[in-house]
Amino acid sequence: MREHDRTTIHEAMEQQTISVAKAGLVTTLSTRTTVFGATNPKGQYDSNESLSVNTTLSGPLLSRFDIVLVLLDKKNPKLDGIISSHILAQSTKAEENKASDAAVKSTQPLGIKEWTLPCLRRYIHYVKQRFKPVLTKEAESVISGYYQLQRRDGTHNAARTTVRMLESLIRLAQGMFCHL
């Protein structure tokens, strides 16, 4: 990722704005949105190194994400054999691949249609207006205890154990409430 892109995404996630300069005009745009990011490690992932070192993304930028998942591709000869056999079997079925659209449609349950973008937007708007979850005292206690524990053990991942982590935990708990 280029340094300019890192700076821009950092500004968007931290200040929820992006500064744009075009044709002599400078303006700031609101960026209140959800950000999903994906990256590969530089070379082979080294579990002895920090996430920041493996991804070459700074700790402050990584701390802006509510959730960071590390997906490792561990070498397993047995599983690798199963996967390669499956992929090779799929590639030899050229005639079936021509009908892949029909196969995909046939795997979708009857009566279920894909959501259109306007429909999805209306649904998200509805959920935001309808559900205003409030944390119970017990939930506050659990979140506070976990946050304080992470702060005490701050050497584990100091870049993540900031007030932003507490805010992320609250958002995640509220989001889980909406899905129950």
PDB file of C-alpha atoms in Angstrom, residues 162-172:
ATOM      1  CA  THR A 162      -6.509   2.045  23.468  1.00  0.00           C
ATOM      2  CA  VAL A 163      -9.823   3.759  24.170  1.00  0.00           C
ATOM      3  CA  ARG A 164     -10.719   2.858  20.577  1.00  0.00           C
ATOM      4  CA  MET A 165     -10.661  -0.783  21.664  1.00  0.00           C
ATOM      5  CA  LEU A 166     -13.272  -0.043  24.329  1.00  0.00           C
ATOM      6  CA  GLU A 167     -15.419   1.788  21.773  1.00  0.00           C
ATOM      7  CA  SER A 168     -15.036  -1.163  19.379  1.00  0.00           C
ATOM      8  CA  LEU A 169     -16.124  -3.623  22.073  1.00  0.00           C
ATOM      9  CA  ILE A 170     -19.243  -1.538  22.733  1.00  0.00           C
ATOM     10  CA  ARG A 171     -20.109  -1.373  19.012  1.00  0.00           C
ATOM     11  CA  LEU A 172     -19.589  -5.124  18.620  1.00  0.00           C
TER      12      LEU A 172
END
